[in-house]
Amino acid sequence: MSIDAVVWDIDDTIFDYTAADRAGMRNHLAAEGLLDGASVEQALARWREVTDAQWARFSAGETDWQGQRRERVRVFLEETLSDTEADAWFDRYITHYESAWSLFPDVLPVLDSLVASHRHAVLSNSSLLVQDRKLRVLGVHDRFEAILCAAELGVSKPAAAAFHAACEALELPPHRVAYVGDHPEIDGRGAAEAGLLSVWIDRDGTHTAAGGPPTGPHRIASLAELPAILGVDTRFGAPSTFR
């Protein structure tokens, strides 16, 4: 059965979230005077640890979108802050973070190569308020006919209902849709178990080294490999670097 559409994750799939987050937080901590006597790498690792923990709580429905942001600040600073104080601190970080936004270099070439053959949509575990604006700033918003986010859907990946909501938005059955994401479980295994053609982009091999690939997804190192998996005859496609 042919694949008619590709649904995309955003952060660390088409948008280099990790690099932007690190650069933004480094500049923010410097501006806040919080790096005196502290290791930059330790501070950045701590921020990522806190972020991952609060995202897990949000995905599990234990807190709302704004709540996870506020708790990231409070836990990271180890301070009891009011909502207003936490919001203000996070907003100052966002200014630095957004100045570092960029697409991965393989994104526009693959979107161009698939523009005539496949429809495109987005499914993110974030909020539409954040991701809609991000896609506009990055200049790719019009590439996608549907943009779905967990905060508005009320369900997060890896739940099958999240992936099926994207398929329903495209009016296609899951087996006619591919999903591309960077997380081996949330994206890779989740999409495969929901019945989509699952493509897991493992750019640096970090997850692989930590425990091996999940079963189900096709594993690629670059989006340049995607057209070949979809059966698109294009010079952009490249043989997989993973076996």
PDB file of C-alpha atoms in Angstrom:
ATOM      1  CA  MET A   1       0.000   0.000   0.000  1.00  0.00           C
ATOM      2  CA  SER A   2       1.415   3.394  -0.958  1.00  0.00           C
ATOM      3  CA  ILE A   3       2.070   6.221   1.490  1.00  0.00           C
ATOM      4  CA  ASP A   4       0.116   9.373   0.656  1.00  0.00           C
ATOM      5  CA  ALA A   5       1.139  11.712   3.478  1.00  0.00           C
ATOM      6  CA  VAL A   6       3.947  12.428   5.920  1.00  0.00           C
ATOM      7  CA  VAL A   7       3.234  13.676   9.428  1.00  0.00           C
ATOM      8  CA  TRP A   8       6.178  15.396  11.080  1.00  0.00           C
ATOM      9  CA  ASP A   9       7.386  15.974  14.594  1.00  0.00           C
ATOM     10  CA  ILE A  10       8.934  19.439  14.988  1.00  0.00           C
ATOM     11  CA  ASP A  11      11.471  19.745  17.802  1.00  0.00           C
ATOM     12  CA  ASP A  12      14.769  18.000  17.019  1.00  0.00           C
ATOM     13  CA  THR A  13      13.231  16.609  13.821  1.00  0.00           C
ATOM     14  CA  ILE A  14      12.877  19.608  11.522  1.00  0.00           C
ATOM     15  CA  PHE A  15      13.778  22.321  14.056  1.00  0.00           C
ATOM     16  CA  ASP A  16      17.111  22.138  15.900  1.00  0.00           C
ATOM     17  CA  TYR A  17      15.575  22.509  19.349  1.00  0.00           C
ATOM     18  CA  THR A  18      18.551  21.179  21.306  1.00  0.00           C
ATOM     19  CA  ALA A  19      21.004  23.671  19.801  1.00  0.00           C
ATOM     20  CA  ALA A  20      18.576  26.583  20.210  1.00  0.00           C
ATOM     21  CA  ASP A  21      17.766  25.623  23.801  1.00  0.00           C
ATOM     22  CA  ARG A  22      21.437  25.351  24.742  1.00  0.00           C
ATOM     23  CA  ALA A  23      22.407  28.627  23.081  1.00  0.00           C
ATOM     24  CA  GLY A  24      19.363  30.431  24.468  1.00  0.00           C
ATOM     25  CA  MET A  25      19.834  29.177  28.013  1.00  0.00           C
ATOM     26  CA  ARG A  26      23.572  29.892  27.972  1.00  0.00           C
ATOM     27  CA  ASN A  27      22.921  33.509  26.967  1.00  0.00           C
ATOM     28  CA  HIS A  28      20.017  33.818  29.387  1.00  0.00           C
ATOM     29  CA  LEU A  29      22.023  32.555  32.371  1.00  0.00           C
ATOM     30  CA  ALA A  30      24.820  34.957  31.514  1.00  0.00           C
ATOM     31  CA  ALA A  31      22.364  37.856  31.307  1.00  0.00           C
ATOM     32  CA  GLU A  32      20.819  36.837  34.647  1.00  0.00           C
ATOM     33  CA  GLY A  33      24.237  36.659  36.328  1.00  0.00           C
ATOM     34  CA  LEU A  34      23.776  32.980  37.156  1.00  0.00           C
ATOM     35  CA  LEU A  35      27.029  31.609  35.774  1.00  0.00           C
ATOM     36  CA  ASP A  36      29.376  33.133  38.338  1.00  0.00           C
ATOM     37  CA  GLY A  37      31.458  30.268  39.665  1.00  0.00           C
ATOM     38  CA  ALA A  38      29.241  27.701  37.966  1.00  0.00           C
ATOM     39  CA  SER A  39      30.013  25.352  35.109  1.00  0.00           C
ATOM     40  CA  VAL A  40      28.129  26.243  31.938  1.00  0.00           C
ATOM     41  CA  GLU A  41      27.872  22.586  30.954  1.00  0.00           C
ATOM     42  CA  GLN A  42      26.583  21.587  34.388  1.00  0.00           C
ATOM     43  CA  ALA A  43      23.964  24.336  34.290  1.00  0.00           C
ATOM     44  CA  LEU A  44      22.840  23.359  30.777  1.00  0.00           C
ATOM     45  CA  ALA A  45      22.675  19.682  31.719  1.00  0.00           C
ATOM     46  CA  ARG A  46      20.607  20.564  34.790  1.00  0.00           C
ATOM     47  CA  TRP A  47      18.213  22.662  32.688  1.00  0.00           C
ATOM     48  CA  ARG A  48      17.734  19.799  30.223  1.00  0.00           C
ATOM     49  CA  GLU A  49      17.159  17.337  33.058  1.00  0.00           C
ATOM     50  CA  VAL A  50      14.511  19.578  34.619  1.00  0.00           C
ATOM     51  CA  THR A  51      12.913  20.228  31.226  1.00  0.00           C
ATOM     52  CA  ASP A  52      12.650  16.507  30.432  1.00  0.00           C
ATOM     53  CA  ALA A  53      11.115  15.772  33.836  1.00  0.00           C
ATOM     54  CA  GLN A  54       8.487  18.506  33.559  1.00  0.00           C
ATOM     55  CA  TRP A  55       7.666  17.539  29.952  1.00  0.00           C
ATOM     56  CA  ALA A  56       7.037  13.998  31.188  1.00  0.00           C
ATOM     57  CA  ARG A  57       4.598  15.360  33.767  1.00  0.00           C
ATOM     58  CA  PHE A  58       2.850  17.433  31.101  1.00  0.00           C
ATOM     59  CA  SER A  59       2.620  14.451  28.740  1.00  0.00           C
ATOM     60  CA  ALA A  60       1.137  12.359  31.547  1.00  0.00           C
ATOM     61  CA  GLY A  61      -1.534  14.991  32.229  1.00  0.00           C
ATOM     62  CA  GLU A  62      -0.126  15.858  35.666  1.00  0.00           C
ATOM     63  CA  THR A  63       0.236  19.561  34.835  1.00  0.00           C
ATOM     64  CA  ASP A  64      -0.880  21.978  32.148  1.00  0.00           C
ATOM     65  CA  TRP A  65       1.205  23.808  29.540  1.00  0.00           C
ATOM     66  CA  GLN A  66       1.891  26.921  31.596  1.00  0.00           C
ATOM     67  CA  GLY A  67       2.346  24.849  34.735  1.00  0.00           C
ATOM     68  CA  GLN A  68       5.218  22.833  33.295  1.00  0.00           C
ATOM     69  CA  ARG A  69       6.975  26.058  32.284  1.00  0.00           C
ATOM     70  CA  ARG A  70       6.641  27.520  35.759  1.00  0.00           C
ATOM     71  CA  GLU A  71       7.868  24.347  37.441  1.00  0.00           C
ATOM     72  CA  ARG A  72      10.897  24.192  35.141  1.00  0.00           C
ATOM     73  CA  VAL A  73      11.936  27.597  36.475  1.00  0.00           C
ATOM     74  CA  ARG A  74      11.206  26.844  40.137  1.00  0.00           C
ATOM     75  CA  VAL A  75      12.976  23.478  40.156  1.00  0.00           C
ATOM     76  CA  PHE A  76      15.961  24.761  38.188  1.00  0.00           C
ATOM     77  CA  LEU A  77      16.449  27.816  40.418  1.00  0.00           C
ATOM     78  CA  GLU A  78      15.447  25.904  43.560  1.00  0.00           C
ATOM     79  CA  GLU A  79      13.369  28.904  44.567  1.00  0.00           C
ATOM     80  CA  THR A  80       9.736  29.434  45.567  1.00  0.00           C
ATOM     81  CA  LEU A  81       8.487  31.882  42.953  1.00  0.00           C
ATOM     82  CA  SER A  82       5.041  33.274  42.307  1.00  0.00           C
ATOM     83  CA  ASP A  83       3.424  32.471  38.972  1.00  0.00           C
ATOM     84  CA  THR A  84       4.170  36.013  37.817  1.00  0.00           C
ATOM     85  CA  GLU A  85       7.851  35.740  38.771  1.00  0.00           C
ATOM     86  CA  ALA A  86       8.261  32.332  37.131  1.00  0.00           C
ATOM     87  CA  ASP A  87       6.512  33.524  33.971  1.00  0.00           C
ATOM     88  CA  ALA A  88       8.742  36.611  33.762  1.00  0.00           C
ATOM     89  CA  TRP A  89      11.930  34.525  34.152  1.00  0.00           C
ATOM     90  CA  PHE A  90      10.814  32.074  31.476  1.00  0.00           C
ATOM     91  CA  ASP A  91       9.803  34.891  29.119  1.00  0.00           C
ATOM     92  CA  ARG A  92      13.296  36.371  29.412  1.00  0.00           C
ATOM     93  CA  TYR A  93      14.764  32.970  28.526  1.00  0.00           C
ATOM     94  CA  ILE A  94      12.423  32.695  25.527  1.00  0.00           C
ATOM     95  CA  THR A  95      13.845  35.900  24.058  1.00  0.00           C
ATOM     96  CA  HIS A  96      17.335  34.357  23.953  1.00  0.00           C
ATOM     97  CA  TYR A  97      16.026  30.959  22.837  1.00  0.00           C
ATOM     98  CA  GLU A  98      14.091  32.356  19.876  1.00  0.00           C
ATOM     99  CA  SER A  99      17.121  34.275  18.627  1.00  0.00           C
ATOM    100  CA  ALA A 100      18.816  30.891  18.039  1.00  0.00           C
ATOM    101  CA  TRP A 101      16.003  29.210  16.078  1.00  0.00           C
ATOM    102  CA  SER A 102      16.955  27.362  12.888  1.00  0.00           C
ATOM    103  CA  LEU A 103      15.903  24.450  10.689  1.00  0.00           C
ATOM    104  CA  PHE A 104      18.187  21.484  10.165  1.00  0.00           C
ATOM    105  CA  PRO A 105      19.908  21.864   6.774  1.00  0.00           C
ATOM    106  CA  ASP A 106      18.289  18.710   5.336  1.00  0.00           C
ATOM    107  CA  VAL A 107      14.711  19.917   5.922  1.00  0.00           C
ATOM    108  CA  LEU A 108      14.007  22.194   2.972  1.00  0.00           C
ATOM    109  CA  PRO A 109      15.600  19.849   0.409  1.00  0.00           C
ATOM    110  CA  VAL A 110      13.464  16.896   1.521  1.00  0.00           C
ATOM    111  CA  LEU A 111      10.274  18.958   1.695  1.00  0.00           C
ATOM    112  CA  ASP A 112      10.985  20.211  -1.821  1.00  0.00           C
ATOM    113  CA  SER A 113      11.601  16.681  -3.055  1.00  0.00           C
ATOM    114  CA  LEU A 114       8.278  15.441  -1.629  1.00  0.00           C
ATOM    115  CA  VAL A 115       6.088  18.445  -2.412  1.00  0.00           C
ATOM    116  CA  ALA A 116       4.526  16.868  -5.505  1.00  0.00           C
ATOM    117  CA  SER A 117       4.217  13.323  -4.204  1.00  0.00           C
ATOM    118  CA  HIS A 118       3.003  13.600  -0.606  1.00  0.00           C
ATOM    119  CA  ARG A 119       0.773  15.693   1.630  1.00  0.00           C
ATOM    120  CA  HIS A 120       2.265  16.992   4.867  1.00  0.00           C
ATOM    121  CA  ALA A 121       1.078  17.664   8.415  1.00  0.00           C
ATOM    122  CA  VAL A 122       2.557  18.174  11.876  1.00  0.00           C
ATOM    123  CA  LEU A 123       1.936  16.360  15.163  1.00  0.00           C
ATOM    124  CA  SER A 124       3.778  17.764  18.190  1.00  0.00           C
ATOM    125  CA  ASN A 125       3.654  17.175  21.938  1.00  0.00           C
ATOM    126  CA  SER A 126       3.754  20.942  22.417  1.00  0.00           C
ATOM    127  CA  SER A 127       1.083  23.627  22.081  1.00  0.00           C
ATOM    128  CA  LEU A 128      -0.344  25.165  18.926  1.00  0.00           C
ATOM    129  CA  LEU A 129       0.380  28.640  20.287  1.00  0.00           C
ATOM    130  CA  VAL A 130       4.098  27.841  20.337  1.00  0.00           C
ATOM    131  CA  GLN A 131       4.469  25.613  17.293  1.00  0.00           C
ATOM    132  CA  ASP A 132       2.278  27.582  14.885  1.00  0.00           C
ATOM    133  CA  ARG A 133       4.380  30.680  15.493  1.00  0.00           C
ATOM    134  CA  LYS A 134       7.627  28.700  15.321  1.00  0.00           C
ATOM    135  CA  LEU A 135       6.757  27.279  11.895  1.00  0.00           C
ATOM    136  CA  ARG A 136       5.876  30.771  10.645  1.00  0.00           C
ATOM    137  CA  VAL A 137       9.145  32.268  11.896  1.00  0.00           C
ATOM    138  CA  LEU A 138      11.088  29.397  10.320  1.00  0.00           C
ATOM    139  CA  GLY A 139       9.289  29.977   7.013  1.00  0.00           C
ATOM    140  CA  VAL A 140       7.709  26.535   6.601  1.00  0.00           C
ATOM    141  CA  HIS A 141       4.200  26.990   8.010  1.00  0.00           C
ATOM    142  CA  ASP A 142       2.578  26.854   4.584  1.00  0.00           C
ATOM    143  CA  ARG A 143       4.219  23.502   3.850  1.00  0.00           C
ATOM    144  CA  PHE A 144       1.759  21.743   6.188  1.00  0.00           C
ATOM    145  CA  GLU A 145      -1.980  21.434   5.683  1.00  0.00           C
ATOM    146  CA  ALA A 146      -2.675  20.460   9.302  1.00  0.00           C
ATOM    147  CA  ILE A 147      -0.852  21.303  12.544  1.00  0.00           C
ATOM    148  CA  LEU A 148      -1.896  19.336  15.622  1.00  0.00           C
ATOM    149  CA  CYS A 149      -0.484  19.717  19.137  1.00  0.00           C
ATOM    150  CA  ALA A 150      -0.998  17.788  22.355  1.00  0.00           C
ATOM    151  CA  ALA A 151      -2.060  20.785  24.428  1.00  0.00           C
ATOM    152  CA  GLU A 152      -5.108  21.301  22.216  1.00  0.00           C
ATOM    153  CA  LEU A 153      -5.763  17.637  21.357  1.00  0.00           C
ATOM    154  CA  GLY A 154      -5.832  16.592  24.998  1.00  0.00           C
ATOM    155  CA  VAL A 155      -3.715  13.530  24.190  1.00  0.00           C
ATOM    156  CA  SER A 156       0.042  13.172  23.711  1.00  0.00           C
ATOM    157  CA  LYS A 157       2.346  10.871  21.807  1.00  0.00           C
ATOM    158  CA  PRO A 158       3.020   7.956  22.168  1.00  0.00           C
ATOM    159  CA  ALA A 159      -0.721   7.345  22.628  1.00  0.00           C
ATOM    160  CA  ALA A 160      -2.194   5.907  19.437  1.00  0.00           C
ATOM    161  CA  ALA A 161      -5.046   8.422  19.671  1.00  0.00           C
ATOM    162  CA  ALA A 162      -2.608  11.273  18.999  1.00  0.00           C
ATOM    163  CA  PHE A 163      -1.306   9.682  15.802  1.00  0.00           C
ATOM    164  CA  HIS A 164      -4.814   8.725  14.713  1.00  0.00           C
ATOM    165  CA  ALA A 165      -5.963  12.325  15.189  1.00  0.00           C
ATOM    166  CA  ALA A 166      -3.352  13.397  12.629  1.00  0.00           C
ATOM    167  CA  CYS A 167      -4.531  10.714  10.219  1.00  0.00           C
ATOM    168  CA  GLU A 168      -8.127  11.826  10.686  1.00  0.00           C
ATOM    169  CA  ALA A 169      -7.148  15.430   9.953  1.00  0.00           C
ATOM    170  CA  LEU A 170      -5.743  14.205   6.644  1.00  0.00           C
ATOM    171  CA  GLU A 171      -8.742  11.875   6.079  1.00  0.00           C
ATOM    172  CA  LEU A 172      -6.377   8.948   5.550  1.00  0.00           C
ATOM    173  CA  PRO A 173      -6.081   5.561   7.285  1.00  0.00           C
ATOM    174  CA  PRO A 174      -2.906   5.069   9.365  1.00  0.00           C
ATOM    175  CA  HIS A 175      -1.344   2.614   6.916  1.00  0.00           C
ATOM    176  CA  ARG A 176      -1.331   5.339   4.240  1.00  0.00           C
ATOM    177  CA  VAL A 177       0.572   7.781   6.482  1.00  0.00           C
ATOM    178  CA  ALA A 178       4.240   7.983   7.500  1.00  0.00           C
ATOM    179  CA  TYR A 179       5.381   9.628  10.711  1.00  0.00           C
ATOM    180  CA  VAL A 180       8.858  11.127  11.136  1.00  0.00           C
ATOM    181  CA  GLY A 181      10.189  11.922  14.613  1.00  0.00           C
ATOM    182  CA  ASP A 182      13.391  11.928  16.660  1.00  0.00           C
ATOM    183  CA  HIS A 183      12.426  10.093  19.852  1.00  0.00           C
ATOM    184  CA  PRO A 184      12.755   6.293  19.653  1.00  0.00           C
ATOM    185  CA  GLU A 185       9.832   5.540  21.969  1.00  0.00           C
ATOM    186  CA  ILE A 186       7.512   8.554  21.823  1.00  0.00           C
ATOM    187  CA  ASP A 187       7.815   8.922  18.049  1.00  0.00           C
ATOM    188  CA  GLY A 188       9.348   5.728  16.706  1.00  0.00           C
ATOM    189  CA  ARG A 189       7.604   2.995  18.629  1.00  0.00           C
ATOM    190  CA  GLY A 190       4.467   5.082  19.188  1.00  0.00           C
ATOM    191  CA  ALA A 191       3.844   5.647  15.478  1.00  0.00           C
ATOM    192  CA  ALA A 192       4.620   2.017  14.616  1.00  0.00           C
ATOM    193  CA  GLU A 193       2.194   0.688  17.223  1.00  0.00           C
ATOM    194  CA  ALA A 194      -0.476   3.111  15.968  1.00  0.00           C
ATOM    195  CA  GLY A 195      -0.216   1.531  12.518  1.00  0.00           C
ATOM    196  CA  LEU A 196       1.676   4.266  10.675  1.00  0.00           C
ATOM    197  CA  LEU A 197       4.855   3.808   8.656  1.00  0.00           C
ATOM    198  CA  SER A 198       7.263   4.903  11.375  1.00  0.00           C
ATOM    199  CA  VAL A 199      10.515   6.670  10.494  1.00  0.00           C
ATOM    200  CA  TRP A 200      12.833   7.430  13.386  1.00  0.00           C
ATOM    201  CA  ILE A 201      15.538  10.015  12.666  1.00  0.00           C
ATOM    202  CA  ASP A 202      18.556   9.274  14.838  1.00  0.00           C
ATOM    203  CA  ARG A 203      20.901  12.062  13.764  1.00  0.00           C
ATOM    204  CA  ASP A 204      23.730  11.508  16.243  1.00  0.00           C
ATOM    205  CA  GLY A 205      23.161   7.957  17.451  1.00  0.00           C
ATOM    206  CA  THR A 206      22.634   9.080  21.049  1.00  0.00           C
ATOM    207  CA  HIS A 207      19.567   6.938  21.652  1.00  0.00           C
ATOM    208  CA  THR A 208      21.074   3.991  19.813  1.00  0.00           C
ATOM    209  CA  ALA A 209      24.153   4.000  22.004  1.00  0.00           C
ATOM    210  CA  ALA A 210      21.957   4.162  25.097  1.00  0.00           C
ATOM    211  CA  GLY A 211      19.995   1.012  24.403  1.00  0.00           C
ATOM    212  CA  GLY A 212      19.583   0.013  20.792  1.00  0.00           C
ATOM    213  CA  PRO A 213      16.795   0.770  18.332  1.00  0.00           C
ATOM    214  CA  PRO A 214      13.140   0.098  19.097  1.00  0.00           C
ATOM    215  CA  THR A 215      11.337  -2.465  16.986  1.00  0.00           C
ATOM    216  CA  GLY A 216       9.091  -1.228  14.208  1.00  0.00           C
ATOM    217  CA  PRO A 217      10.493   2.072  12.917  1.00  0.00           C
ATOM    218  CA  HIS A 218      12.767   2.574   9.963  1.00  0.00           C
ATOM    219  CA  ARG A 219      15.908   4.231  11.361  1.00  0.00           C
ATOM    220  CA  ILE A 220      17.668   6.990   9.410  1.00  0.00           C
ATOM    221  CA  ALA A 221      20.538   9.375  10.130  1.00  0.00           C
ATOM    222  CA  SER A 222      19.417  12.134   7.760  1.00  0.00           C
ATOM    223  CA  LEU A 223      16.169  13.241   6.156  1.00  0.00           C
ATOM    224  CA  ALA A 224      17.952  12.714   2.845  1.00  0.00           C
ATOM    225  CA  GLU A 225      17.143   9.025   3.338  1.00  0.00           C
ATOM    226  CA  LEU A 226      13.387   9.567   3.666  1.00  0.00           C
ATOM    227  CA  PRO A 227      12.353   9.674  -0.034  1.00  0.00           C
ATOM    228  CA  ALA A 228      13.852   6.224  -0.625  1.00  0.00           C
ATOM    229  CA  ILE A 229      11.819   4.785   2.266  1.00  0.00           C
ATOM    230  CA  LEU A 230       8.678   6.357   0.816  1.00  0.00           C
ATOM    231  CA  GLY A 231       9.467   4.935  -2.593  1.00  0.00           C
ATOM    232  CA  VAL A 232      10.042   8.323  -4.212  1.00  0.00           C
ATOM    233  CA  ASP A 233      12.335   8.284  -7.245  1.00  0.00           C
ATOM    234  CA  THR A 234      14.551  11.284  -6.552  1.00  0.00           C
ATOM    235  CA  ARG A 235      18.256  12.023  -6.629  1.00  0.00           C
ATOM    236  CA  PHE A 236      17.882  13.543  -3.170  1.00  0.00           C
ATOM    237  CA  GLY A 237      17.279  10.112  -1.642  1.00  0.00           C
ATOM    238  CA  ALA A 238      20.313   8.351  -0.233  1.00  0.00           C
ATOM    239  CA  PRO A 239      20.934   4.786   0.909  1.00  0.00           C
ATOM    240  CA  SER A 240      20.579   4.304   4.648  1.00  0.00           C
ATOM    241  CA  THR A 241      23.733   4.611   6.728  1.00  0.00           C
ATOM    242  CA  PHE A 242      22.252   2.221   9.328  1.00  0.00           C
ATOM    243  CA  ARG A 243      21.898  -1.534   9.005  1.00  0.00           C
TER     244      ARG A 243
END
